[in-house]
Amino acid sequence: MTTDRMLLISGDSHVGPTLRGDLRPYCDREYLADFDAYADEMDELRAKVLADPGGIDGDLLRRRERGDLVKIAARLVAPDFSDTAKTTYANVAAVEGLRDPAARAADMDAEGVAADVIFAGGQNGELLPFVGMGLSVGPDDLRPELQVQSCRIFNRWLADFVSANPGRHIGCMQVPIFDIDTTISEMRYWRERGLKAVNFPAPRASFPAYNNPVYEPLWAAAEELDLPLCSHSAGGEEPLGSGDPGGIGVQFLELFWLGRRALWQMILGGVFERHPRLKLVLTEQGTKWIPDTL
């Protein structure tokens, strides 16, 4: 033990703004109808799961943004979850600091946390519009303009959130990785407005792998802007079988590996040799895999 003061920084914190109360005011007017339809659908789905947690349809889990909500809601009422686990998830949902920067600062002070890196996905039953928890890029068939709008809605809210305590928060912006030119434009825009990292989607079959030369402008922009690319676990593809019996276990066995595939794609693609100041961060990954992989 030591009496020396330590600087404690959380590299994996989350926020959970509510769809209707917090995020809707940041939606462009032309997309409000789409936003409200999505919110209505999620409300109906949440009610269905809470009313019959044993009747969850595997097809709901296979569509990513719906599956995110189903899994969160089911944990609150599922018959095979212990009372302690249900209480824990209920307590998480009640944390005011997921939405209120003043409450978050008070919690951080109480725990001795000086600063934190903030991702979406607060596990409080709230989702980002159109994409789900926000760790991944949402469903493959999402209209491109809605993916861009989802990113902007959250980034607007997050920029305001971190501005309350800018020295204590590093906000990870959402980016529409399917459109590299727009991604670069959004990176520049939100970097100027106080967001200092990128929630970097883990590889998926629906867009080119990260050793593909098409990403060269993105690497250059991230290097120039000093924006770390942060890949969070569960931000990659949905594991095969996740919507079938035992699917939660399948997810926990595979989601970490699926979330870190960018590392070897970028190393073997020579990305870090061409862009030596580029930073890739793998979040919530543990360390046991590192010696084998390297």
C-alpha positions as YAML, in Angstrom:
chain: A
units: angstrom
residues:
- id: 1
  name: MET
  ca: [0.00, 0.00, 0.00]
- id: 2
  name: THR
  ca: [1.14, 3.55, -0.61]
- id: 3
  name: THR
  ca: [0.10, 6.98, 0.56]
- id: 4
  name: ASP
  ca: [1.03, 8.49, -2.82]
- id: 5
  name: ARG
  ca: [-1.85, 9.88, -4.81]
- id: 6
  name: MET
  ca: [-2.66, 8.00, -8.01]
- id: 7
  name: LEU
  ca: [-4.19, 9.35, -11.20]
- id: 8
  name: LEU
  ca: [-7.09, 7.03, -12.00]
- id: 9
  name: ILE
  ca: [-8.57, 7.17, -15.52]
- id: 10
  name: SER
  ca: [-11.32, 4.92, -16.82]
- id: 11
  name: GLY
  ca: [-10.58, 3.81, -20.36]
- id: 12
  name: ASP
  ca: [-14.00, 2.22, -20.82]
- id: 13
  name: SER
  ca: [-16.94, 4.31, -19.63]
- id: 14
  name: HIS
  ca: [-20.38, 4.60, -21.22]
- id: 15
  name: VAL
  ca: [-23.33, 6.92, -21.50]
- id: 16
  name: GLY
  ca: [-26.97, 6.03, -22.06]
- id: 17
  name: PRO
  ca: [-29.04, 9.00, -23.25]
- id: 18
  name: THR
  ca: [-32.75, 8.28, -23.66]
- id: 19
  name: LEU
  ca: [-34.14, 8.11, -27.16]
- id: 20
  name: ARG
  ca: [-37.10, 10.41, -26.68]
- id: 21
  name: GLY
  ca: [-36.01, 12.67, -23.83]
- id: 22
  name: ASP
  ca: [-32.34, 13.26, -24.62]
- id: 23
  name: LEU
  ca: [-31.65, 12.43, -28.28]
- id: 24
  name: ARG
  ca: [-34.79, 13.48, -30.11]
- id: 25
  name: PRO
  ca: [-34.06, 17.23, -29.70]
- id: 26
  name: TYR
  ca: [-30.82, 16.67, -31.64]
- id: 27
  name: CYS
  ca: [-32.53, 15.05, -34.64]
- id: 28
  name: ASP
  ca: [-32.82, 17.01, -37.90]
- id: 29
  name: ARG
  ca: [-36.43, 17.84, -38.64]
- id: 30
  name: GLU
  ca: [-36.50, 15.91, -41.91]
- id: 31
  name: TYR
  ca: [-35.74, 12.66, -40.03]
- id: 32
  name: LEU
  ca: [-38.13, 13.11, -37.10]
- id: 33
  name: ALA
  ca: [-40.73, 10.77, -38.60]
- id: 34
  name: ASP
  ca: [-38.12, 8.04, -39.00]
- id: 35
  name: PHE
  ca: [-36.88, 8.71, -35.47]
- id: 36
  name: ASP
  ca: [-40.34, 8.47, -33.93]
- id: 37
  name: ALA
  ca: [-41.15, 5.29, -35.84]
- id: 38
  name: TYR
  ca: [-37.96, 3.69, -34.56]
- id: 39
  name: ALA
  ca: [-38.66, 4.79, -30.98]
- id: 40
  name: ASP
  ca: [-42.21, 3.40, -31.19]
- id: 41
  name: GLU
  ca: [-40.89, 0.07, -32.49]
- id: 42
  name: MET
  ca: [-38.36, -0.17, -29.65]
- id: 43
  name: ASP
  ca: [-41.03, 0.66, -27.04]
- id: 44
  name: GLU
  ca: [-43.25, -2.10, -28.38]
- id: 45
  name: LEU
  ca: [-40.39, -4.57, -28.42]
- id: 46
  name: ARG
  ca: [-39.34, -3.67, -24.86]
- id: 47
  name: ALA
  ca: [-42.89, -4.19, -23.62]
- id: 48
  name: LYS
  ca: [-43.09, -7.55, -25.38]
- id: 49
  name: VAL
  ca: [-39.87, -8.79, -23.81]
- id: 50
  name: LEU
  ca: [-40.76, -7.61, -20.33]
- id: 51
  name: ALA
  ca: [-44.18, -9.25, -20.59]
- id: 52
  name: ASP
  ca: [-42.85, -12.60, -21.83]
- id: 53
  name: PRO
  ca: [-39.10, -12.98, -21.30]
- id: 54
  name: GLY
  ca: [-39.27, -16.68, -22.16]
- id: 55
  name: GLY
  ca: [-40.83, -16.03, -25.53]
- id: 56
  name: ILE
  ca: [-37.96, -14.18, -27.18]
- id: 57
  name: ASP
  ca: [-37.83, -14.95, -30.87]
- id: 58
  name: GLY
  ca: [-34.39, -15.78, -32.21]
- id: 59
  name: ASP
  ca: [-35.10, -13.65, -35.28]
- id: 60
  name: LEU
  ca: [-35.25, -10.60, -33.02]
- id: 61
  name: LEU
  ca: [-31.73, -11.29, -31.84]
- id: 62
  name: ARG
  ca: [-30.42, -11.67, -35.37]
- id: 63
  name: ARG
  ca: [-31.29, -8.08, -36.22]
- id: 64
  name: ARG
  ca: [-28.60, -6.28, -34.32]
- id: 65
  name: GLU
  ca: [-30.24, -3.13, -32.99]
- id: 66
  name: ARG
  ca: [-33.30, -5.08, -31.84]
- id: 67
  name: GLY
  ca: [-31.15, -7.80, -30.30]
- id: 68
  name: ASP
  ca: [-29.30, -5.19, -28.21]
- id: 69
  name: LEU
  ca: [-32.55, -4.11, -26.60]
- id: 70
  name: VAL
  ca: [-33.89, -7.64, -26.16]
- id: 71
  name: LYS
  ca: [-30.76, -8.78, -24.35]
- id: 72
  name: ILE
  ca: [-30.78, -5.81, -21.98]
- id: 73
  name: ALA
  ca: [-34.47, -5.99, -21.19]
- id: 74
  name: ALA
  ca: [-34.45, -9.77, -20.77]
- id: 75
  name: ARG
  ca: [-31.78, -9.56, -18.09]
- id: 76
  name: LEU
  ca: [-34.16, -7.58, -15.89]
- id: 77
  name: VAL
  ca: [-36.86, -10.23, -15.89]
- id: 78
  name: ALA
  ca: [-35.48, -13.49, -17.32]
- id: 79
  name: PRO
  ca: [-36.42, -16.44, -15.10]
- id: 80
  name: ASP
  ca: [-32.90, -17.94, -15.26]
- id: 81
  name: PHE
  ca: [-31.27, -14.77, -13.94]
- id: 82
  name: SER
  ca: [-30.68, -14.53, -10.19]
- id: 83
  name: ASP
  ca: [-32.36, -11.84, -8.13]
- id: 84
  name: THR
  ca: [-28.91, -10.34, -7.52]
- id: 85
  name: ALA
  ca: [-28.23, -10.09, -11.26]
- id: 86
  name: LYS
  ca: [-31.63, -8.52, -11.91]
- id: 87
  name: THR
  ca: [-31.05, -6.00, -9.14]
- id: 88
  name: THR
  ca: [-27.65, -5.16, -10.60]
- id: 89
  name: TYR
  ca: [-29.09, -4.42, -14.03]
- id: 90
  name: ALA
  ca: [-31.92, -2.41, -12.49]
- id: 91
  name: ASN
  ca: [-29.37, -0.36, -10.57]
- id: 92
  name: VAL
  ca: [-27.38, 0.27, -13.76]
- id: 93
  name: ALA
  ca: [-30.52, 1.54, -15.49]
- id: 94
  name: ALA
  ca: [-31.05, 4.03, -12.64]
- id: 95
  name: VAL
  ca: [-27.58, 5.64, -12.79]
- id: 96
  name: GLU
  ca: [-28.19, 9.32, -13.46]
- id: 97
  name: GLY
  ca: [-24.62, 9.87, -14.62]
- id: 98
  name: LEU
  ca: [-25.41, 7.94, -17.81]
- id: 99
  name: ARG
  ca: [-27.34, 11.04, -18.94]
- id: 100
  name: ASP
  ca: [-26.49, 13.92, -16.57]
- id: 101
  name: PRO
  ca: [-22.93, 15.31, -16.64]
- id: 102
  name: ALA
  ca: [-23.25, 16.85, -13.16]
- id: 103
  name: ALA
  ca: [-24.31, 13.53, -11.66]
- id: 104
  name: ARG
  ca: [-21.50, 11.80, -13.52]
- id: 105
  name: ALA
  ca: [-18.92, 14.23, -12.13]
- id: 106
  name: ALA
  ca: [-20.23, 13.60, -8.61]
- id: 107
  name: ASP
  ca: [-19.97, 9.82, -9.09]
- id: 108
  name: MET
  ca: [-16.45, 10.16, -10.48]
- id: 109
  name: ASP
  ca: [-15.42, 12.29, -7.51]
- id: 110
  name: ALA
  ca: [-16.87, 9.76, -5.09]
- id: 111
  name: GLU
  ca: [-14.96, 6.91, -6.76]
- id: 112
  name: GLY
  ca: [-11.73, 8.85, -7.20]
- id: 113
  name: VAL
  ca: [-11.85, 8.75, -11.01]
- id: 114
  name: ALA
  ca: [-10.12, 11.75, -12.56]
- id: 115
  name: ALA
  ca: [-11.21, 11.29, -16.17]
- id: 116
  name: ASP
  ca: [-12.89, 8.83, -18.48]
- id: 117
  name: VAL
  ca: [-13.15, 7.71, -22.10]
- id: 118
  name: ILE
  ca: [-16.83, 7.66, -23.05]
- id: 119
  name: PHE
  ca: [-18.56, 5.26, -25.45]
- id: 120
  name: ALA
  ca: [-22.23, 4.86, -26.25]
- id: 121
  name: GLY
  ca: [-24.04, 1.77, -24.93]
- id: 122
  name: GLY
  ca: [-24.92, 2.43, -21.29]
- id: 123
  name: GLN
  ca: [-26.72, -0.92, -20.75]
- id: 124
  name: ASN
  ca: [-29.64, 0.99, -19.26]
- id: 125
  name: GLY
  ca: [-32.14, -0.17, -21.87]
- id: 126
  name: GLU
  ca: [-31.60, 2.88, -24.09]
- id: 127
  name: LEU
  ca: [-30.46, 2.73, -27.71]
- id: 128
  name: LEU
  ca: [-29.09, 5.12, -30.28]
- id: 129
  name: PRO
  ca: [-31.54, 5.83, -33.09]
- id: 130
  name: PHE
  ca: [-31.49, 3.24, -35.89]
- id: 131
  name: VAL
  ca: [-28.26, 1.46, -34.83]
- id: 132
  name: GLY
  ca: [-28.85, -0.01, -31.34]
- id: 133
  name: MET
  ca: [-26.40, 0.38, -28.46]
- id: 134
  name: GLY
  ca: [-23.88, 2.13, -30.66]
- id: 135
  name: LEU
  ca: [-20.89, -0.19, -30.23]
- id: 136
  name: SER
  ca: [-21.35, -1.47, -33.78]
- id: 137
  name: VAL
  ca: [-22.57, 0.21, -36.97]
- id: 138
  name: GLY
  ca: [-26.10, -1.19, -36.77]
- id: 139
  name: PRO
  ca: [-27.89, -3.43, -39.26]
- id: 140
  name: ASP
  ca: [-26.39, -4.00, -42.71]
- id: 141
  name: ASP
  ca: [-29.59, -2.88, -44.45]
- id: 142
  name: LEU
  ca: [-29.81, 0.46, -42.65]
- id: 143
  name: ARG
  ca: [-30.35, 3.34, -45.09]
- id: 144
  name: PRO
  ca: [-27.05, 5.25, -45.37]
- id: 145
  name: GLU
  ca: [-28.66, 8.60, -44.60]
- id: 146
  name: LEU
  ca: [-30.11, 7.19, -41.38]
- id: 147
  name: GLN
  ca: [-26.72, 5.88, -40.30]
- id: 148
  name: VAL
  ca: [-25.22, 9.34, -40.85]
- id: 149
  name: GLN
  ca: [-28.12, 10.94, -39.00]
- id: 150
  name: SER
  ca: [-27.72, 8.54, -36.06]
- id: 151
  name: CYS
  ca: [-24.06, 9.48, -35.77]
- id: 152
  name: ARG
  ca: [-24.83, 13.20, -35.84]
- id: 153
  name: ILE
  ca: [-27.63, 12.95, -33.28]
- id: 154
  name: PHE
  ca: [-25.40, 11.17, -30.77]
- id: 155
  name: ASN
  ca: [-22.34, 13.32, -31.50]
- id: 156
  name: ARG
  ca: [-24.34, 16.51, -30.95]
- id: 157
  name: TRP
  ca: [-25.59, 15.22, -27.63]
- id: 158
  name: LEU
  ca: [-22.17, 13.88, -26.58]
- id: 159
  name: ALA
  ca: [-20.39, 17.13, -27.48]
- id: 160
  name: ASP
  ca: [-22.75, 18.99, -25.17]
- id: 161
  name: PHE
  ca: [-22.31, 16.35, -22.47]
- id: 162
  name: VAL
  ca: [-18.50, 16.45, -22.41]
- id: 163
  name: SER
  ca: [-18.46, 20.26, -22.64]
- id: 164
  name: ALA
  ca: [-19.73, 20.38, -19.04]
- id: 165
  name: ASN
  ca: [-16.36, 18.92, -17.88]
- id: 166
  name: PRO
  ca: [-14.08, 19.01, -20.93]
- id: 167
  name: GLY
  ca: [-10.91, 18.26, -18.99]
- id: 168
  name: ARG
  ca: [-12.36, 15.05, -17.55]
- id: 169
  name: HIS
  ca: [-14.02, 13.41, -20.56]
- id: 170
  name: ILE
  ca: [-12.79, 11.98, -23.85]
- id: 171
  name: GLY
  ca: [-15.89, 11.46, -25.97]
- id: 172
  name: CYS
  ca: [-15.78, 8.77, -28.69]
- id: 173
  name: MET
  ca: [-17.64, 10.06, -31.73]
- id: 174
  name: GLN
  ca: [-19.79, 7.80, -33.90]
- id: 175
  name: VAL
  ca: [-18.81, 7.63, -37.59]
- id: 176
  name: PRO
  ca: [-20.57, 6.21, -40.69]
- id: 177
  name: ILE
  ca: [-17.77, 3.87, -41.71]
- id: 178
  name: PHE
  ca: [-19.63, 2.79, -44.87]
- id: 179
  name: ASP
  ca: [-18.96, 6.24, -46.38]
- id: 180
  name: ILE
  ca: [-15.29, 7.09, -45.92]
- id: 181
  name: ASP
  ca: [-15.51, 10.64, -47.28]
- id: 182
  name: THR
  ca: [-18.35, 11.44, -44.90]
- id: 183
  name: THR
  ca: [-16.50, 9.73, -42.05]
- id: 184
  name: ILE
  ca: [-13.47, 11.98, -42.60]
- id: 185
  name: SER
  ca: [-15.68, 15.07, -42.80]
- id: 186
  name: GLU
  ca: [-17.44, 14.11, -39.57]
- id: 187
  name: MET
  ca: [-14.10, 13.43, -37.84]
- id: 188
  name: ARG
  ca: [-12.89, 16.93, -38.66]
- id: 189
  name: TYR
  ca: [-16.18, 18.55, -37.64]
- id: 190
  name: TRP
  ca: [-16.52, 16.82, -34.27]
- id: 191
  name: ARG
  ca: [-12.82, 17.07, -33.42]
- id: 192
  name: GLU
  ca: [-13.25, 20.84, -33.55]
- id: 193
  name: ARG
  ca: [-16.23, 20.52, -31.20]
- id: 194
  name: GLY
  ca: [-14.47, 18.65, -28.47]
- id: 195
  name: LEU
  ca: [-14.79, 14.94, -29.29]
- id: 196
  name: LYS
  ca: [-11.29, 13.47, -29.07]
- id: 197
  name: ALA
  ca: [-11.60, 9.86, -30.18]
- id: 198
  name: VAL
  ca: [-13.46, 7.69, -32.69]
- id: 199
  name: ASN
  ca: [-15.66, 4.71, -31.91]
- id: 200
  name: PHE
  ca: [-14.01, 2.61, -34.62]
- id: 201
  name: PRO
  ca: [-16.26, -0.21, -35.83]
- id: 202
  name: ALA
  ca: [-14.68, -3.64, -35.70]
- id: 203
  name: PRO
  ca: [-14.44, -5.46, -39.07]
- id: 204
  name: ARG
  ca: [-17.56, -6.86, -40.68]
- id: 205
  name: ALA
  ca: [-18.23, -8.65, -43.95]
- id: 206
  name: SER
  ca: [-20.51, -5.82, -45.05]
- id: 207
  name: PHE
  ca: [-17.64, -3.35, -45.58]
- id: 208
  name: PRO
  ca: [-14.02, -3.72, -46.77]
- id: 209
  name: ALA
  ca: [-11.44, -5.15, -44.37]
- id: 210
  name: TYR
  ca: [-9.01, -2.67, -42.86]
- id: 211
  name: ASN
  ca: [-6.04, -3.87, -44.90]
- id: 212
  name: ASN
  ca: [-7.86, -2.59, -48.01]
- id: 213
  name: PRO
  ca: [-6.20, 0.51, -49.56]
- id: 214
  name: VAL
  ca: [-9.58, 2.26, -49.74]
- id: 215
  name: TYR
  ca: [-9.04, 3.41, -46.12]
- id: 216
  name: GLU
  ca: [-5.79, 5.29, -46.78]
- id: 217
  name: PRO
  ca: [-7.48, 8.74, -46.59]
- id: 218
  name: LEU
  ca: [-9.11, 7.77, -43.29]
- id: 219
  name: TRP
  ca: [-5.80, 6.68, -41.72]
- id: 220
  name: ALA
  ca: [-4.17, 9.90, -42.85]
- id: 221
  name: ALA
  ca: [-6.99, 12.01, -41.42]
- id: 222
  name: ALA
  ca: [-6.99, 10.21, -38.06]
- id: 223
  name: GLU
  ca: [-3.21, 10.65, -37.85]
- id: 224
  name: GLU
  ca: [-3.40, 14.32, -38.78]
- id: 225
  name: LEU
  ca: [-6.22, 15.05, -36.30]
- id: 226
  name: ASP
  ca: [-4.63, 12.96, -33.51]
- id: 227
  name: LEU
  ca: [-7.84, 10.96, -33.16]
- id: 228
  name: PRO
  ca: [-7.34, 7.50, -31.60]
- id: 229
  name: LEU
  ca: [-9.42, 4.78, -33.26]
- id: 230
  name: CYS
  ca: [-11.11, 2.86, -30.44]
- id: 231
  name: SER
  ca: [-12.68, -0.56, -31.11]
- id: 232
  name: HIS
  ca: [-14.89, -1.76, -28.27]
- id: 233
  name: SER
  ca: [-15.68, -5.43, -27.71]
- id: 234
  name: ALA
  ca: [-19.11, -6.39, -29.09]
- id: 235
  name: GLY
  ca: [-18.58, -3.82, -31.82]
- id: 236
  name: GLY
  ca: [-17.95, -6.39, -34.54]
- id: 237
  name: GLU
  ca: [-20.08, -8.90, -36.35]
- id: 238
  name: GLU
  ca: [-22.81, -10.82, -34.55]
- id: 239
  name: PRO
  ca: [-21.45, -14.31, -33.79]
- id: 240
  name: LEU
  ca: [-23.03, -17.17, -35.72]
- id: 241
  name: GLY
  ca: [-25.64, -18.86, -33.54]
- id: 242
  name: SER
  ca: [-26.23, -15.89, -31.25]
- id: 243
  name: GLY
  ca: [-29.96, -16.02, -31.96]
- id: 244
  name: ASP
  ca: [-30.28, -19.74, -31.23]
- id: 245
  name: PRO
  ca: [-30.37, -21.70, -27.94]
- id: 246
  name: GLY
  ca: [-27.27, -20.91, -25.90]
- id: 247
  name: GLY
  ca: [-26.67, -17.84, -28.02]
- id: 248
  name: ILE
  ca: [-25.65, -15.60, -25.11]
- id: 249
  name: GLY
  ca: [-22.84, -18.04, -24.28]
- id: 250
  name: VAL
  ca: [-21.77, -18.16, -27.93]
- id: 251
  name: GLN
  ca: [-21.59, -14.38, -27.91]
- id: 252
  name: PHE
  ca: [-19.35, -14.21, -24.87]
- id: 253
  name: LEU
  ca: [-16.98, -16.79, -26.38]
- id: 254
  name: GLU
  ca: [-16.61, -14.99, -29.71]
- id: 255
  name: LEU
  ca: [-17.36, -11.28, -29.39]
- id: 256
  name: PHE
  ca: [-13.91, -10.37, -28.06]
- id: 257
  name: TRP
  ca: [-12.08, -12.01, -30.96]
- id: 258
  name: LEU
  ca: [-14.54, -10.47, -33.42]
- id: 259
  name: GLY
  ca: [-13.88, -7.07, -31.85]
- id: 260
  name: ARG
  ca: [-10.11, -7.09, -32.30]
- id: 261
  name: ARG
  ca: [-9.63, -8.28, -35.87]
- id: 262
  name: ALA
  ca: [-8.70, -4.78, -37.00]
- id: 263
  name: LEU
  ca: [-5.33, -5.21, -35.26]
- id: 264
  name: TRP
  ca: [-3.88, -7.88, -37.54]
- id: 265
  name: GLN
  ca: [-5.61, -6.51, -40.63]
- id: 266
  name: MET
  ca: [-3.91, -3.16, -40.07]
- id: 267
  name: ILE
  ca: [-0.53, -4.59, -39.05]
- id: 268
  name: LEU
  ca: [-0.32, -7.02, -41.96]
- id: 269
  name: GLY
  ca: [-1.68, -4.35, -44.31]
- id: 270
  name: GLY
  ca: [1.25, -2.08, -43.39]
- id: 271
  name: VAL
  ca: [-1.03, 0.65, -42.06]
- id: 272
  name: PHE
  ca: [1.16, 1.56, -39.07]
- id: 273
  name: GLU
  ca: [4.30, 1.63, -41.19]
- id: 274
  name: ARG
  ca: [2.73, 4.21, -43.49]
- id: 275
  name: HIS
  ca: [1.08, 6.10, -40.59]
- id: 276
  name: PRO
  ca: [3.39, 5.76, -37.57]
- id: 277
  name: ARG
  ca: [1.45, 8.27, -35.45]
- id: 278
  name: LEU
  ca: [-1.87, 6.47, -35.91]
- id: 279
  name: LYS
  ca: [-3.34, 5.05, -32.69]
- id: 280
  name: LEU
  ca: [-5.56, 1.96, -32.47]
- id: 281
  name: VAL
  ca: [-7.15, 1.19, -29.10]
- id: 282
  name: LEU
  ca: [-8.80, -2.16, -28.33]
- id: 283
  name: THR
  ca: [-11.22, -1.71, -25.43]
- id: 284
  name: GLU
  ca: [-12.56, -4.36, -23.03]
- id: 285
  name: GLN
  ca: [-10.31, -7.06, -24.46]
- id: 286
  name: GLY
  ca: [-8.21, -8.38, -21.59]
- id: 287
  name: THR
  ca: [-4.58, -9.33, -22.21]
- id: 288
  name: LYS
  ca: [-4.24, -13.13, -22.34]
- id: 289
  name: TRP
  ca: [-4.53, -13.19, -26.13]
- id: 290
  name: ILE
  ca: [-1.71, -10.70, -26.78]
- id: 291
  name: PRO
  ca: [1.42, -12.96, -26.63]
- id: 292
  name: ASP
  ca: [-0.16, -15.57, -28.90]
- id: 293
  name: THR
  ca: [-1.35, -12.97, -31.40]
- id: 294
  name: LEU
  ca: [1.91, -11.05, -31.55]
...
